Structure formats: structure tokens, C-alpha cells
Amino acid sequence: MAYLFDHTRAQRIQAFTDSGNVAEQRALEKAGFEREGVLRQAQWRAGGWHDQILYSTLRP
């Protein structure tokens, strides 16, 4: 993330993960991302709707 913020005008990086993917949620939080909220039924996959969790980090 530091490289992106140091070499571009990016103000925000965001990531989405499935609500059931706890390992990815932990990895995002460990990397400095903050949980912003749940996007309910935001992804159609395997014959059903799934909630997504939105994470982001901002320029320091």
C-alpha cells in the first residue's frame, strides 16, 4: 500500500470479501484495512446471493 500511496494520487484502496471468508478478513485487517460495512446479497454465486464485506484504507 505504501508504494501506491507514495507513487500515485490514490486516496483510497478498497477490497471486498465474502462474509464467510474469515481468513481473508483477518488478512485485510492485519494489512491495515478497516471494515466499513456489509453489502447484503451483493454477489450471485453458486446459485444463491451472498453478502460481501467492504474494507478500505486511506492515505495516511
CSV table of C-alpha atoms in Angstrom, one decimal:
chain,number,residue,atom,x,y,z
A,1,MET,CA,0.0,0.0,0.0
A,2,ALA,CA,2.8,2.4,0.8
A,3,TYR,CA,4.1,2.2,-2.8
A,4,LEU,CA,0.7,3.0,-4.2
A,5,PHE,CA,0.2,6.0,-1.9
A,6,ASP,CA,3.8,7.2,-2.5
A,7,HIS,CA,3.7,7.0,-6.3
A,8,THR,CA,0.1,7.8,-7.2
A,9,ARG,CA,-2.6,10.3,-6.3
A,10,ALA,CA,-4.7,7.4,-4.9
A,11,GLN,CA,-6.6,8.4,-1.7
A,12,ARG,CA,-8.3,5.2,-1.0
A,13,ILE,CA,-7.8,1.4,-1.6
A,14,GLN,CA,-10.8,-0.8,-1.1
A,15,ALA,CA,-11.4,-4.6,-1.0
A,16,PHE,CA,-14.4,-6.8,-0.9
A,17,THR,CA,-14.6,-10.3,0.6
A,18,ASP,CA,-17.3,-12.9,1.1
A,19,SER,CA,-18.8,-12.7,4.6
A,20,GLY,CA,-17.8,-16.3,5.2
A,21,ASN,CA,-14.2,-15.8,4.3
A,22,VAL,CA,-12.8,-15.2,7.8
A,23,ALA,CA,-9.2,-15.8,6.9
A,24,GLU,CA,-9.3,-13.1,4.2
A,25,GLN,CA,-11.0,-10.7,6.6
A,26,ARG,CA,-8.2,-11.3,9.2
A,27,ALA,CA,-5.6,-10.8,6.5
A,28,LEU,CA,-7.1,-7.5,5.4
A,29,GLU,CA,-7.3,-6.2,9.0
A,30,LYS,CA,-3.7,-7.3,9.6
A,31,ALA,CA,-2.7,-5.3,6.5
A,32,GLY,CA,-4.3,-2.2,7.9
A,33,PHE,CA,-7.7,-2.2,6.2
A,34,GLU,CA,-10.7,-1.2,8.2
A,35,ARG,CA,-14.1,-2.9,7.9
A,36,GLU,CA,-16.7,-0.4,6.6
A,37,GLY,CA,-19.8,-2.5,6.4
A,38,VAL,CA,-21.8,-5.3,4.8
A,39,LEU,CA,-23.2,-5.2,1.3
A,40,ARG,CA,-26.1,-7.5,1.7
A,41,GLN,CA,-26.8,-10.0,-1.1
A,42,ALA,CA,-24.3,-8.3,-3.3
A,43,GLN,CA,-22.9,-11.3,-5.2
A,44,TRP,CA,-24.6,-14.1,-7.0
A,45,ARG,CA,-22.5,-17.2,-6.8
A,46,ALA,CA,-23.2,-21.0,-6.8
A,47,GLY,CA,-27.0,-20.5,-7.3
A,48,GLY,CA,-27.5,-18.0,-4.5
A,49,TRP,CA,-26.9,-14.5,-3.2
A,50,HIS,CA,-24.0,-13.9,-0.8
A,51,ASP,CA,-23.2,-11.0,1.5
A,52,GLN,CA,-19.9,-9.1,0.9
A,53,ILE,CA,-17.9,-7.2,3.4
A,54,LEU,CA,-16.3,-3.9,2.3
A,55,TYR,CA,-12.8,-2.9,3.7
A,56,SER,CA,-10.8,0.1,2.9
A,57,THR,CA,-7.6,2.0,3.8
A,58,LEU,CA,-7.0,5.7,3.3
A,59,ARG,CA,-3.9,7.7,2.5
A,60,PRO,CA,-2.1,8.4,5.8
